[in-house]
Amino acid sequence: MIALSREYIRTRIADSQAVYERGKKIYRFGSYLLSHRDLKKKEFIYRMDGNYGNYTTRVAFSDDMVHTACDCPYPGDGCKHIVAAALNARDILVDQGRQEELFSPRVPEYLSDEEIRRQVLKDREYRAKTETFDLVQGE
């Protein structure tokens, strides 16, 4: 299996150091949208904000290869969009548990009326013990 590190992305996926830095900037600023992901197949499809419109970028990982594609007009194989997508996909694969937590459709749990009352009283007791009480003379 490929050790998908930032160094691997910089040296093996990006066409140059300059392209890597541009892709890292896209990744850092979040100028993309993850439109499809399949964690079992390790496939990711992104919509990238580009200079001349939006582009579709695909990144897929197998045991011994990284498969990439981007429909931007860049003439090489390792454009800045692919670098940004690979960096994001790497983070997702490294931290699958957190990503599952972020993307899983769950119904939020709400406090009952009694739990809200208890929490409010607990907060008031804490504030009464920790905050100073100052009298301010009115008009």
C-alpha atoms as an extended CHARMM CRD file, in Angstrom:
* protein
*
       139  EXT
         1         1  MET       CA              0.0000000000        0.0000000000        0.0000000000  PROA      1               0.0000000000
         2         2  ILE       CA              1.1770000000        3.5100000000       -0.8040000000  PROA      2               0.0000000000
         3         3  ALA       CA              2.0780000000        5.6380000000        2.1890000000  PROA      3               0.0000000000
         4         4  LEU       CA              0.0450000000        8.6540000000        1.1160000000  PROA      4               0.0000000000
         5         5  SER       CA              1.9330000000       11.4680000000        2.7590000000  PROA      5               0.0000000000
         6         6  ARG       CA              2.2360000000       15.1330000000        1.9280000000  PROA      6               0.0000000000
         7         7  GLU       CA              5.7350000000       14.3560000000        0.7080000000  PROA      7               0.0000000000
         8         8  TYR       CA              4.3820000000       11.7060000000       -1.6820000000  PROA      8               0.0000000000
         9         9  ILE       CA              1.8190000000       14.1700000000       -3.0170000000  PROA      9               0.0000000000
        10        10  ARG       CA              4.5080000000       16.8450000000       -3.4280000000  PROA      10              0.0000000000
        11        11  THR       CA              7.0570000000       14.6170000000       -5.1560000000  PROA      11              0.0000000000
        12        12  ARG       CA              4.9620000000       12.0560000000       -7.0360000000  PROA      12              0.0000000000
        13        13  ILE       CA              1.6080000000       13.6730000000       -7.8190000000  PROA      13              0.0000000000
        14        14  ALA       CA              2.3600000000       17.3920000000       -8.2910000000  PROA      14              0.0000000000
        15        15  ASP       CA              4.1220000000       18.3140000000      -11.5250000000  PROA      15              0.0000000000
        16        16  SER       CA              6.3990000000       20.7780000000       -9.7130000000  PROA      16              0.0000000000
        17        17  GLN       CA              7.0200000000       22.4620000000       -6.3930000000  PROA      17              0.0000000000
        18        18  ALA       CA              5.1560000000       25.5510000000       -7.6350000000  PROA      18              0.0000000000
        19        19  VAL       CA              2.1100000000       23.4630000000       -8.6060000000  PROA      19              0.0000000000
        20        20  TYR       CA              2.2230000000       21.7860000000       -5.1860000000  PROA      20              0.0000000000
        21        21  GLU       CA              2.2430000000       25.1540000000       -3.4140000000  PROA      21              0.0000000000
        22        22  ARG       CA             -0.7030000000       26.3870000000       -5.5070000000  PROA      22              0.0000000000
        23        23  GLY       CA             -2.6290000000       23.1970000000       -4.7660000000  PROA      23              0.0000000000
        24        24  LYS       CA             -1.8200000000       23.5010000000       -1.0780000000  PROA      24              0.0000000000
        25        25  LYS       CA             -3.2600000000       27.0280000000       -1.1340000000  PROA      25              0.0000000000
        26        26  ILE       CA             -6.5040000000       25.7930000000       -2.7620000000  PROA      26              0.0000000000
        27        27  TYR       CA             -6.6830000000       23.0580000000       -0.1270000000  PROA      27              0.0000000000
        28        28  ARG       CA             -5.9900000000       25.4420000000        2.7470000000  PROA      28              0.0000000000
        29        29  PHE       CA             -8.5870000000       28.0050000000        1.6200000000  PROA      29              0.0000000000
        30        30  GLY       CA            -11.2030000000       25.3430000000        0.8310000000  PROA      30              0.0000000000
        31        31  SER       CA            -11.8730000000       26.4260000000       -2.7590000000  PROA      31              0.0000000000
        32        32  TYR       CA            -13.4700000000       23.0810000000       -3.5600000000  PROA      32              0.0000000000
        33        33  LEU       CA            -16.4580000000       20.9070000000       -2.7910000000  PROA      33              0.0000000000
        34        34  LEU       CA            -16.3110000000       17.1810000000       -2.1550000000  PROA      34              0.0000000000
        35        35  SER       CA            -19.2370000000       16.0840000000       -4.3090000000  PROA      35              0.0000000000
        36        36  HSD       CA            -18.8060000000       12.3020000000       -4.0320000000  PROA      36              0.0000000000
        37        37  ARG       CA            -16.8340000000        9.9400000000       -1.8420000000  PROA      37              0.0000000000
        38        38  ASP       CA            -16.6820000000        6.1950000000       -1.5200000000  PROA      38              0.0000000000
        39        39  LEU       CA            -14.4840000000        5.2260000000        1.4120000000  PROA      39              0.0000000000
        40        40  LYS       CA            -14.5880000000        1.5130000000        0.5970000000  PROA      40              0.0000000000
        41        41  LYS       CA            -13.3290000000        2.0720000000       -2.9400000000  PROA      41              0.0000000000
        42        42  LYS       CA            -11.2180000000        5.0680000000       -1.8530000000  PROA      42              0.0000000000
        43        43  GLU       CA            -12.6700000000        7.2300000000       -4.6200000000  PROA      43              0.0000000000
        44        44  PHE       CA            -13.3030000000       10.9610000000       -4.3570000000  PROA      44              0.0000000000
        45        45  ILE       CA            -14.8180000000       13.4780000000       -6.7880000000  PROA      45              0.0000000000
        46        46  TYR       CA            -14.4130000000       17.2190000000       -6.2540000000  PROA      46              0.0000000000
        47        47  ARG       CA            -15.8210000000       20.3910000000       -7.7970000000  PROA      47              0.0000000000
        48        48  MET       CA            -12.9790000000       22.8970000000       -7.8920000000  PROA      48              0.0000000000
        49        49  ASP       CA            -13.2100000000       26.6740000000       -8.2130000000  PROA      49              0.0000000000
        50        50  GLY       CA            -10.9700000000       27.5180000000      -11.1480000000  PROA      50              0.0000000000
        51        51  ASN       CA             -9.7320000000       30.5950000000      -12.9530000000  PROA      51              0.0000000000
        52        52  TYR       CA            -11.9590000000       29.9080000000      -15.9630000000  PROA      52              0.0000000000
        53        53  GLY       CA            -14.9010000000       28.1480000000      -14.3320000000  PROA      53              0.0000000000
        54        54  ASN       CA            -15.4590000000       25.0940000000      -12.1880000000  PROA      54              0.0000000000
        55        55  TYR       CA            -13.5870000000       21.8570000000      -12.7980000000  PROA      55              0.0000000000
        56        56  THR       CA            -14.2250000000       18.2530000000      -11.8500000000  PROA      56              0.0000000000
        57        57  THR       CA            -11.3090000000       16.4900000000      -10.2090000000  PROA      57              0.0000000000
        58        58  ARG       CA            -11.1950000000       12.7750000000       -9.4320000000  PROA      58              0.0000000000
        59        59  VAL       CA             -8.8060000000       11.0050000000       -7.0800000000  PROA      59              0.0000000000
        60        60  ALA       CA             -8.8500000000        7.2640000000       -6.3950000000  PROA      60              0.0000000000
        61        61  PHE       CA             -6.4010000000        5.1760000000       -4.3990000000  PROA      61              0.0000000000
        62        62  SER       CA             -5.5750000000        1.5180000000       -4.8600000000  PROA      62              0.0000000000
        63        63  ASP       CA             -2.9900000000       -0.5760000000       -3.0630000000  PROA      63              0.0000000000
        64        64  ASP       CA             -0.1430000000        0.4560000000       -5.3300000000  PROA      64              0.0000000000
        65        65  MET       CA             -1.3760000000        3.4550000000       -7.3530000000  PROA      65              0.0000000000
        66        66  VAL       CA             -3.0430000000        6.8300000000       -7.2040000000  PROA      66              0.0000000000
        67        67  HSD       CA             -5.4330000000        7.4960000000      -10.0860000000  PROA      67              0.0000000000
        68        68  THR       CA             -6.1610000000       11.1440000000      -10.8410000000  PROA      68              0.0000000000
        69        69  ALA       CA             -8.0740000000       13.1410000000      -13.4380000000  PROA      69              0.0000000000
        70        70  CYS       CA             -9.0000000000       16.7980000000      -13.8100000000  PROA      70              0.0000000000
        71        71  ASP       CA            -10.8490000000       18.5530000000      -16.6330000000  PROA      71              0.0000000000
        72        72  CYS       CA             -9.0270000000       21.8720000000      -16.1990000000  PROA      72              0.0000000000
        73        73  PRO       CA             -6.9800000000       23.2320000000      -19.1360000000  PROA      73              0.0000000000
        74        74  TYR       CA             -3.6280000000       22.5300000000      -17.4250000000  PROA      74              0.0000000000
        75        75  PRO       CA             -1.4810000000       20.5190000000      -19.8730000000  PROA      75              0.0000000000
        76        76  GLY       CA              0.1220000000       18.1610000000      -17.3290000000  PROA      76              0.0000000000
        77        77  ASP       CA             -1.1340000000       15.3030000000      -15.1710000000  PROA      77              0.0000000000
        78        78  GLY       CA             -0.4650000000       16.7860000000      -11.7300000000  PROA      78              0.0000000000
        79        79  CYS       CA             -2.3200000000       20.1070000000      -11.6490000000  PROA      79              0.0000000000
        80        80  LYS       CA             -2.9980000000       22.2190000000       -8.5710000000  PROA      80              0.0000000000
        81        81  HSD       CA             -6.5780000000       20.9050000000       -8.3980000000  PROA      81              0.0000000000
        82        82  ILE       CA             -5.3720000000       17.3170000000       -8.1860000000  PROA      82              0.0000000000
        83        83  VAL       CA             -2.9170000000       18.3040000000       -5.4530000000  PROA      83              0.0000000000
        84        84  ALA       CA             -5.6930000000       19.9700000000       -3.4130000000  PROA      84              0.0000000000
        85        85  ALA       CA             -7.9960000000       16.9760000000       -3.9190000000  PROA      85              0.0000000000
        86        86  ALA       CA             -5.2610000000       14.5080000000       -2.9420000000  PROA      86              0.0000000000
        87        87  LEU       CA             -4.4700000000       16.4830000000        0.2210000000  PROA      87              0.0000000000
        88        88  ASN       CA             -8.1230000000       16.5030000000        1.2440000000  PROA      88              0.0000000000
        89        89  ALA       CA             -8.6520000000       12.8340000000        0.3610000000  PROA      89              0.0000000000
        90        90  ARG       CA             -5.5530000000       11.9550000000        2.3720000000  PROA      90              0.0000000000
        91        91  ASP       CA             -6.9910000000       13.7100000000        5.4270000000  PROA      91              0.0000000000
        92        92  ILE       CA            -10.2880000000       11.8820000000        5.0170000000  PROA      92              0.0000000000
        93        93  LEU       CA             -8.5960000000        8.4950000000        4.7230000000  PROA      93              0.0000000000
        94        94  VAL       CA             -6.2820000000        9.1650000000        7.6640000000  PROA      94              0.0000000000
        95        95  ASP       CA             -9.1100000000       10.3690000000        9.8860000000  PROA      95              0.0000000000
        96        96  GLN       CA            -12.0920000000        8.2860000000        8.7020000000  PROA      96              0.0000000000
        97        97  GLY       CA            -13.7620000000        8.2180000000       12.1050000000  PROA      97              0.0000000000
        98        98  ARG       CA            -13.9620000000       11.9930000000       12.3700000000  PROA      98              0.0000000000
        99        99  GLN       CA            -15.1700000000       12.3270000000        8.7860000000  PROA      99              0.0000000000
       100       100  GLU       CA            -17.8780000000        9.7100000000        9.3580000000  PROA      100             0.0000000000
       101       101  GLU       CA            -18.9690000000       11.7330000000       12.3520000000  PROA      101             0.0000000000
       102       102  LEU       CA            -19.1340000000       14.9230000000       10.2720000000  PROA      102             0.0000000000
       103       103  PHE       CA            -20.9740000000       13.4290000000        7.3150000000  PROA      103             0.0000000000
       104       104  SER       CA            -23.2600000000       10.8680000000        8.9480000000  PROA      104             0.0000000000
       105       105  PRO       CA            -26.9260000000       11.8680000000        8.8600000000  PROA      105             0.0000000000
       106       106  ARG       CA            -27.9950000000       11.8160000000       12.4930000000  PROA      106             0.0000000000
       107       107  VAL       CA            -30.9400000000       13.3440000000       14.2160000000  PROA      107             0.0000000000
       108       108  PRO       CA            -29.6760000000       15.7790000000       16.8450000000  PROA      108             0.0000000000
       109       109  GLU       CA            -30.4360000000       14.9320000000       20.4310000000  PROA      109             0.0000000000
       110       110  TYR       CA            -32.3370000000       17.5960000000       22.3250000000  PROA      110             0.0000000000
       111       111  LEU       CA            -32.5760000000       18.1250000000       26.0520000000  PROA      111             0.0000000000
       112       112  SER       CA            -35.9010000000       17.5600000000       27.7410000000  PROA      112             0.0000000000
       113       113  ASP       CA            -37.6070000000       20.4220000000       29.5900000000  PROA      113             0.0000000000
       114       114  GLU       CA            -36.4400000000       19.0190000000       32.9260000000  PROA      114             0.0000000000
       115       115  GLU       CA            -32.8450000000       18.6690000000       31.6960000000  PROA      115             0.0000000000
       116       116  ILE       CA            -32.9070000000       22.2920000000       30.5020000000  PROA      116             0.0000000000
       117       117  ARG       CA            -34.1730000000       23.4770000000       33.9120000000  PROA      117             0.0000000000
       118       118  ARG       CA            -31.4410000000       21.5330000000       35.7220000000  PROA      118             0.0000000000
       119       119  GLN       CA            -28.7710000000       22.9180000000       33.3870000000  PROA      119             0.0000000000
       120       120  VAL       CA            -29.9790000000       26.5040000000       33.8560000000  PROA      120             0.0000000000
       121       121  LEU       CA            -29.9890000000       26.1530000000       37.6490000000  PROA      121             0.0000000000
       122       122  LYS       CA            -26.5370000000       24.5940000000       37.5900000000  PROA      122             0.0000000000
       123       123  ASP       CA            -25.2390000000       27.4710000000       35.4380000000  PROA      123             0.0000000000
       124       124  ARG       CA            -26.7990000000       30.0740000000       37.7400000000  PROA      124             0.0000000000
       125       125  GLU       CA            -25.2770000000       28.4370000000       40.8310000000  PROA      125             0.0000000000
       126       126  TYR       CA            -21.8550000000       28.4040000000       39.1740000000  PROA      126             0.0000000000
       127       127  ARG       CA            -22.1280000000       32.0690000000       38.1640000000  PROA      127             0.0000000000
       128       128  ALA       CA            -23.2920000000       33.0320000000       41.6740000000  PROA      128             0.0000000000
       129       129  LYS       CA            -20.1810000000       31.3990000000       43.1430000000  PROA      129             0.0000000000
       130       130  THR       CA            -17.6480000000       32.7050000000       40.6280000000  PROA      130             0.0000000000
       131       131  GLU       CA            -18.8210000000       36.1520000000       39.4980000000  PROA      131             0.0000000000
       132       132  THR       CA            -18.4540000000       39.2880000000       41.6060000000  PROA      132             0.0000000000
       133       133  PHE       CA            -21.5280000000       41.2550000000       42.5100000000  PROA      133             0.0000000000
       134       134  ASP       CA            -21.1240000000       45.0290000000       42.1220000000  PROA      134             0.0000000000
       135       135  LEU       CA            -23.7600000000       47.5850000000       42.9790000000  PROA      135             0.0000000000
       136       136  VAL       CA            -24.1370000000       50.3870000000       40.4840000000  PROA      136             0.0000000000
       137       137  GLN       CA            -25.9480000000       53.5060000000       41.5220000000  PROA      137             0.0000000000
       138       138  GLY       CA            -28.7050000000       54.4670000000       39.1050000000  PROA      138             0.0000000000
       139       139  GLU       CA            -30.0260000000       57.8440000000       38.1230000000  PROA      139             0.0000000000
